[in-house]
Tab-separated table of C-alpha atoms in Angstrom:
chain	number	residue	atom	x	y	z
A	1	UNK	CA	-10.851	-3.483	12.793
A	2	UNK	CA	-14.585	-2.108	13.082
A	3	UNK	CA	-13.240	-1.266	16.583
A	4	UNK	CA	-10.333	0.218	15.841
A	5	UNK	CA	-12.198	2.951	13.605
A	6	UNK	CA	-14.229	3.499	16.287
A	7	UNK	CA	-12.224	4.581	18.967
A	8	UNK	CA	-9.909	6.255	16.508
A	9	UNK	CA	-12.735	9.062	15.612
A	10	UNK	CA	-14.085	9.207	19.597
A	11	UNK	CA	-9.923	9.522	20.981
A	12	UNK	CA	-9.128	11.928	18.056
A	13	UNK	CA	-11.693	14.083	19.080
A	14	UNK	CA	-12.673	14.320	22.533
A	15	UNK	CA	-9.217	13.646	23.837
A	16	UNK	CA	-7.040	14.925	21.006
A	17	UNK	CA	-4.511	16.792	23.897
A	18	UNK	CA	-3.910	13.563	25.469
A	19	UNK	CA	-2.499	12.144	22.204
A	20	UNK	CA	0.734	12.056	22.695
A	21	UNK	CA	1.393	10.769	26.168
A	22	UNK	CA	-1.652	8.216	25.891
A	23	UNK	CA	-0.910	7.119	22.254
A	24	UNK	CA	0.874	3.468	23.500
A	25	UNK	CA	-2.234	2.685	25.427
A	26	UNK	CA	-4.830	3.946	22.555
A	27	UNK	CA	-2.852	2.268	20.100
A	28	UNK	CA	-2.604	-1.046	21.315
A	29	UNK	CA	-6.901	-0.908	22.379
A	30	UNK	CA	-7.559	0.535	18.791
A	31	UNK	CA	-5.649	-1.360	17.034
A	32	UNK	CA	-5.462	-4.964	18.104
A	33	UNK	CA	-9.031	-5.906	20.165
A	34	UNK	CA	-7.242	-8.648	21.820
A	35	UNK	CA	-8.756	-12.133	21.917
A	36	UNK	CA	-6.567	-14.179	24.570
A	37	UNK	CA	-8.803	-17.125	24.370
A	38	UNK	CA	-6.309	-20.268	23.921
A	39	UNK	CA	-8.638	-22.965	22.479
A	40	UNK	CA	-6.880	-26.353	21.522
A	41	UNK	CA	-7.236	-27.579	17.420
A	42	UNK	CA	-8.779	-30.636	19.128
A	43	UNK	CA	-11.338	-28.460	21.268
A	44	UNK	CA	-11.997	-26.445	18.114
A	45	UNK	CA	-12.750	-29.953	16.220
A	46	UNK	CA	-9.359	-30.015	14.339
A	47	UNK	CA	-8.189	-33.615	15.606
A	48	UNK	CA	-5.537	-33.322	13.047
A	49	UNK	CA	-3.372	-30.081	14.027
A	50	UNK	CA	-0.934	-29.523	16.402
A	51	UNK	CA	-0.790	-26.695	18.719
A	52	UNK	CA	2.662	-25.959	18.881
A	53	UNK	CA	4.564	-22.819	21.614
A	54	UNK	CA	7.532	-21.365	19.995
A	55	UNK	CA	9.954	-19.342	21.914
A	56	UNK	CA	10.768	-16.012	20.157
A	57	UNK	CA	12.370	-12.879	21.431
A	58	UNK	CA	11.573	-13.979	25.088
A	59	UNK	CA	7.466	-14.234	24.472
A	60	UNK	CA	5.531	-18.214	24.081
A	61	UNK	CA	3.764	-17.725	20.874
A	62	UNK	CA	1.055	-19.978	20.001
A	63	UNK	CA	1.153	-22.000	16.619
A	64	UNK	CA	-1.592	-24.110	14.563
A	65	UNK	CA	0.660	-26.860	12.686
A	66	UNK	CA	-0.423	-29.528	10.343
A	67	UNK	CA	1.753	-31.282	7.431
A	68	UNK	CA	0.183	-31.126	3.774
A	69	UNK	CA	-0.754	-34.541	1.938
A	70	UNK	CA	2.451	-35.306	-0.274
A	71	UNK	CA	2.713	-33.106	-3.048
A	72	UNK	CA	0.771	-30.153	-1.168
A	73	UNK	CA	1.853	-26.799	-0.771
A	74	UNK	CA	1.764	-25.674	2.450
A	75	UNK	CA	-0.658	-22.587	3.954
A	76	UNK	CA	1.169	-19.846	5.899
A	77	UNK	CA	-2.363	-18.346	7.322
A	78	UNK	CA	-1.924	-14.945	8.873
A	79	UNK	CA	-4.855	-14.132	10.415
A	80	UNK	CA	-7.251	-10.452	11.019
A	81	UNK	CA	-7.238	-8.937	14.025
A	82	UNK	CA	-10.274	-10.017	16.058
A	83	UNK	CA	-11.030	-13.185	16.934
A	84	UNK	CA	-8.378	-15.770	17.945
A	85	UNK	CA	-7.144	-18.710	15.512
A	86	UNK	CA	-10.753	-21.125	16.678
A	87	UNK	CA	-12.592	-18.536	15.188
A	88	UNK	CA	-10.759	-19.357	12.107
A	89	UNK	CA	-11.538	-23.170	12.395
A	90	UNK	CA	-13.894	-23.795	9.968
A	91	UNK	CA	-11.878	-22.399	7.004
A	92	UNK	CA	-8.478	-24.553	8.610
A	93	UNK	CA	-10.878	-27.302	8.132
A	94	UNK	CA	-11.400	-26.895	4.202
A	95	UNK	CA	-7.544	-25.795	3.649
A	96	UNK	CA	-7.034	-29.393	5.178
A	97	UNK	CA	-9.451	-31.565	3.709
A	98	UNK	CA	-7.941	-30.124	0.073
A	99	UNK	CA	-4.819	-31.676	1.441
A	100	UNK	CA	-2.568	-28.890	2.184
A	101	UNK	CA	-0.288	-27.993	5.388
A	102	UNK	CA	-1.406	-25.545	7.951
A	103	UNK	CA	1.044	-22.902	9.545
A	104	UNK	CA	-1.378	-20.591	11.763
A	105	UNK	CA	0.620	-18.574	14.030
A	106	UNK	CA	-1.169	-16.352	17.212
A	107	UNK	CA	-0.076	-12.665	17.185
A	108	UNK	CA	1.337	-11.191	20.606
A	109	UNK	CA	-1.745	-11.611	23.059
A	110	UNK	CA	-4.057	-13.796	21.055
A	111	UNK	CA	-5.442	-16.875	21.421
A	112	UNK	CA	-2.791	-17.548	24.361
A	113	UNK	CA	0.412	-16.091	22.996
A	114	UNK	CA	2.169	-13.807	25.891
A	115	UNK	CA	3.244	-10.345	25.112
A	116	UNK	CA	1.745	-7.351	23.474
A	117	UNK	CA	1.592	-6.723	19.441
A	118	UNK	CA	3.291	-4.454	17.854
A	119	UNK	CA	4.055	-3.943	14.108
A	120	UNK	CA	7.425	-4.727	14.194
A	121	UNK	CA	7.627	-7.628	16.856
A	122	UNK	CA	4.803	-9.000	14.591
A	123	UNK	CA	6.810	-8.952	11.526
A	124	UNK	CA	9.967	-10.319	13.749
A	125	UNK	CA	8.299	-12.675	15.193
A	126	UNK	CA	6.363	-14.324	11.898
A	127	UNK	CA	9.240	-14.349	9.924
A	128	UNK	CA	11.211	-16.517	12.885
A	129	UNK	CA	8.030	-18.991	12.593
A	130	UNK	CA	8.739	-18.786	8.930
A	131	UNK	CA	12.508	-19.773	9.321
A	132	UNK	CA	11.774	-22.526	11.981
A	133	UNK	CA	8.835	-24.313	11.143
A	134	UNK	CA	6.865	-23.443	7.478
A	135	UNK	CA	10.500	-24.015	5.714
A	136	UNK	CA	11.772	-27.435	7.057
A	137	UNK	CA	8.225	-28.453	5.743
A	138	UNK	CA	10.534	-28.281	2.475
A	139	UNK	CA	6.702	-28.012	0.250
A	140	UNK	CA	5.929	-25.200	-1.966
A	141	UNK	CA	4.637	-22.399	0.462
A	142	UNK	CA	1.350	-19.896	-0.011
A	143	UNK	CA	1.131	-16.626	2.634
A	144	UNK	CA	-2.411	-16.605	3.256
A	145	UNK	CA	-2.777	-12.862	4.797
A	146	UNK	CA	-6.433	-11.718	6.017
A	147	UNK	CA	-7.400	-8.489	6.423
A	148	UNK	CA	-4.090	-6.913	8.715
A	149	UNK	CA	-3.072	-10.146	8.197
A	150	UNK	CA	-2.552	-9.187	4.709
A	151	UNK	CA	-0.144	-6.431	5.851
A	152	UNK	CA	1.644	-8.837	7.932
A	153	UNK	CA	2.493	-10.455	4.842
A	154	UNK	CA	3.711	-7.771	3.040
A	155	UNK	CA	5.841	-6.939	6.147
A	156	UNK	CA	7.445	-10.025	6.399
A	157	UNK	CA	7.895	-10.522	2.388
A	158	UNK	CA	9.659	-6.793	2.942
A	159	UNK	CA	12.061	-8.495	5.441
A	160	UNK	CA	12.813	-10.945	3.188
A	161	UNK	CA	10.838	-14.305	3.420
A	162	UNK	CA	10.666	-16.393	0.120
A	163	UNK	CA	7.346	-18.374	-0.360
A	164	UNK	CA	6.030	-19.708	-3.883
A	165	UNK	CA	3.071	-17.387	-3.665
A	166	UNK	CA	0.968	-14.730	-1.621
A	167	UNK	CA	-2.737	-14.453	-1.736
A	168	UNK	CA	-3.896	-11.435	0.248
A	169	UNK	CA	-8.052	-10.893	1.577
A	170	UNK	CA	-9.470	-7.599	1.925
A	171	UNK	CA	-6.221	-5.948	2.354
A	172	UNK	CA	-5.866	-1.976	3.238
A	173	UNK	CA	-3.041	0.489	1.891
A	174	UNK	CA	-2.274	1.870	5.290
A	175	UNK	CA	-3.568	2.786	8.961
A	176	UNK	CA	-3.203	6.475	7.977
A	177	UNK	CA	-5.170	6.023	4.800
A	178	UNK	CA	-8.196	3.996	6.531
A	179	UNK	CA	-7.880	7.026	9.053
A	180	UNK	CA	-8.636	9.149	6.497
A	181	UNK	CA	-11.204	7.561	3.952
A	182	UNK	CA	-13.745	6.811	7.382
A	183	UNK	CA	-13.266	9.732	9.363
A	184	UNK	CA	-11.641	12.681	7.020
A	185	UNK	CA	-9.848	15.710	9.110
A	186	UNK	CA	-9.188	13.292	12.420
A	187	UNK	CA	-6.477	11.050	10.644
A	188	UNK	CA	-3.677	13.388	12.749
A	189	UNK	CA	-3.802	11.079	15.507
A	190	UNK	CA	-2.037	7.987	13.405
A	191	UNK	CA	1.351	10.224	12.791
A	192	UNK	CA	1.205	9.098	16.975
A	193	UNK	CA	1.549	5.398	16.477
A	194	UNK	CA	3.854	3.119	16.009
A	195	UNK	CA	2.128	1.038	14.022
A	196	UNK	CA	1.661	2.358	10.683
A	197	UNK	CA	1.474	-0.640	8.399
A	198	UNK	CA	1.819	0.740	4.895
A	199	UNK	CA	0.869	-1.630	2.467
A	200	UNK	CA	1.021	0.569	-0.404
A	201	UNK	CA	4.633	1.034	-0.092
A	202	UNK	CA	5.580	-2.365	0.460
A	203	UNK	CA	3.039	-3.546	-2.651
A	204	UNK	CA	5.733	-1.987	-4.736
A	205	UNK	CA	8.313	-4.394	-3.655
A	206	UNK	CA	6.171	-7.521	-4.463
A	207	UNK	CA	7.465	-9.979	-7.427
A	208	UNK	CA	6.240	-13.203	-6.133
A	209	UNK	CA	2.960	-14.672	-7.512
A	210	UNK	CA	-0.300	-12.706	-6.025
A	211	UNK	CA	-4.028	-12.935	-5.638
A	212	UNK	CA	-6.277	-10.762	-4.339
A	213	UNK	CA	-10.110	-11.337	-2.423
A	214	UNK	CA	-11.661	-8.290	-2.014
A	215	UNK	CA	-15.731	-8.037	-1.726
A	216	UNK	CA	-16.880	-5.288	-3.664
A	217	UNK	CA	-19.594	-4.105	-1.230
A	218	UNK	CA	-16.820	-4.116	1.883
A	219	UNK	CA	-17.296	-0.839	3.914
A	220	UNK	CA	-14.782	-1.484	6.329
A	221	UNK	CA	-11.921	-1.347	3.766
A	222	UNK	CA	-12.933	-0.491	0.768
A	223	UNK	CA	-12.223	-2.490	-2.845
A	224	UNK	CA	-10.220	0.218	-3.775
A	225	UNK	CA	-7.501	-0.006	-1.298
A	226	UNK	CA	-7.715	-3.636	-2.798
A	227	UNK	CA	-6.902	-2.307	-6.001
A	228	UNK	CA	-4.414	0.068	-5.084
A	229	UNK	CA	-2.424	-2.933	-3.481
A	230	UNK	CA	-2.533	-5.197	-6.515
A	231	UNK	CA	-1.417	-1.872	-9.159
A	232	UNK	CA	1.287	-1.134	-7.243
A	233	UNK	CA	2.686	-4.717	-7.232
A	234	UNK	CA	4.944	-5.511	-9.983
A	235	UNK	CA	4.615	-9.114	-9.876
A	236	UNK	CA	4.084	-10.843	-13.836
A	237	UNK	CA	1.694	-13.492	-12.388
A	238	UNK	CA	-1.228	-11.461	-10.445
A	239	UNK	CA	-5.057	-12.108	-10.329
A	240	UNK	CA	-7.726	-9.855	-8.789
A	241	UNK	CA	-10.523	-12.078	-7.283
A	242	UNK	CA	-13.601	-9.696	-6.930
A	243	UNK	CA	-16.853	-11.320	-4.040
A	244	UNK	CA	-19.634	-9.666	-5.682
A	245	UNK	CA	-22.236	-7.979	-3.071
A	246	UNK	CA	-19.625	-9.491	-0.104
A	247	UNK	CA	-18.693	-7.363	2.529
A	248	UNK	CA	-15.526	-7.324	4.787
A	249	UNK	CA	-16.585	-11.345	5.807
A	250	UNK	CA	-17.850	-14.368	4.215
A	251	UNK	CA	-15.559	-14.259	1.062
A	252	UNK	CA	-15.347	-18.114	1.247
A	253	UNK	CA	-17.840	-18.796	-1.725
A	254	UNK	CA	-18.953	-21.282	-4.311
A	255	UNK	CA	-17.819	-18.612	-6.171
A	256	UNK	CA	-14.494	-17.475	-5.135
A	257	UNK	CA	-13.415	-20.914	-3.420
A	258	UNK	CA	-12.493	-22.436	-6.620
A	259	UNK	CA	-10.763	-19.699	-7.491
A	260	UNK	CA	-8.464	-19.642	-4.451
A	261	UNK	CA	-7.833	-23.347	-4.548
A	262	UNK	CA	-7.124	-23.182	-8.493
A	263	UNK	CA	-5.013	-20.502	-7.673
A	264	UNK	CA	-3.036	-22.289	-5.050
A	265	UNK	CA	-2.677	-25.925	-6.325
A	266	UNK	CA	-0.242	-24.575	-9.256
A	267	UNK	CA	2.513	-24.433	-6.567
A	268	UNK	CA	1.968	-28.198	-5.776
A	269	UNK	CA	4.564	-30.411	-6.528
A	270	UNK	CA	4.482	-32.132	-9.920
């Protein structure tokens, strides 16, 4: 994401003619820095997952699998952009040892998944992974949604997935907004893409159980886009987890941890 800002302020301005023909080729460097590194779980010291390939809309998407302990709800974890899903092994490890199921699906072009990402092929694509493999789990389910992860989640909630709960970290109200807030007068160039990813309007759609991680000294996206998210959702059962001092990373903590798993062990099975 820290990328993505970047090259959003230098394109904007020193090639702002160019927007319009070059915007597929911006948008997909800006907004996804692809990692294509396919690691195995076993390579990434996760002896107990499965890397699954699921065939969807003619692309070989990669997928992190692992049943929970009897009882367990199972994790649907979307994951940021940067990095690839061994990057993300160390937290996989403590959602397992807890006992609960691992879904971890690789975007278009990460971590060995073919094709390019795009906003909606994303959401298309998750909420077939949904259908086919996080449901005949048949265990309570929890969206896990980091960073744009967290506006996958809203996406594919939108289109009409049905999990027990959603817990969303560090999540931002919109590509246009985070446009604006770091570099005010050059957000023009987003009204270009094709990704937009507006989490503020698809907050106000939310019902289901939420949580929300945000660190309060994050400069990449700011608490308050945090915020915004969590008003704007209508859902009865809602919590607002704050990382004191944290920035965008790192929001794993004695301090929030207990919170999360709290949070997510009322959807176990009694």
């Amino acid at each position: 994401m820290a990328q993505f800002l970047f090259r959003l302020c230098a394109f904007s301005v020193v090639f702002a003619f160019m927007l319009v023909v070059a915007a597929p080729l911006l948008e997909r460097l800006m907004i996804y820095p692809l990692d294509d590194t396919r690691v195995s779980p076993a390579d990434a010291d996760l002896p107990t997952v499965t890397e699954e390939v699921f065939h969807h809309d003619g692309q070989a998407l990669i997928v992190w699998t692992a049943p929970p302990a009897p009882g367990k709800p199972v994790i649907f974890y979307l994951h940021g952009n940067a990095g690839n899903l061994a990057n993300r092994a160390s937290r996989f490890d403590l959602l397992l040892q807890r006992g609960y199921g691992l879904v971890a699906p690789a975007y278009r072009g990460y971590s060995g998944s073919t094709g390019t990402p795009q906003e909606a092929a994303i959401i298309g694509d998750t909420v077939a992974i949904y259908d086919s493999i996080v449901r005949p789990m048949k265990a309570p389910v929890v969206v896990y949604g980091e960073s744009i992860g967290a506006a996958v989640t809203l996406g594919v909630i939108e289109a009409g997935i049905t999990p027990d709960a959603i817990l969303l970290e560090a999540p931002y109200t919109s590509l246009k907004a985070m446009a604006a807030h770091h570099y005010p007068g050059n957000g023009g160039f987003t009204k270009h893409l094709s990704n937009q990813w507006d989490s503020l309007f698809r907050a106000r759609r939310v019902t289901l159980p939420l949580l929300i991680l945000h660190g309060t000294k994050d400069e990449l996206i700011p608490i308050d886009m945090g915020r915004q998210i969590f008003t704007a959702a209508p859902s009865i059962q809602k919590e607002f987890v704050e990382a004191p001092g944290a920035g965008h990373t790192g929001l794993w903590r004695t301090d929030t941890w207990p919170k999360l798993t709290s949070y997510i062990n009322q959807f176990a099975l009694r």
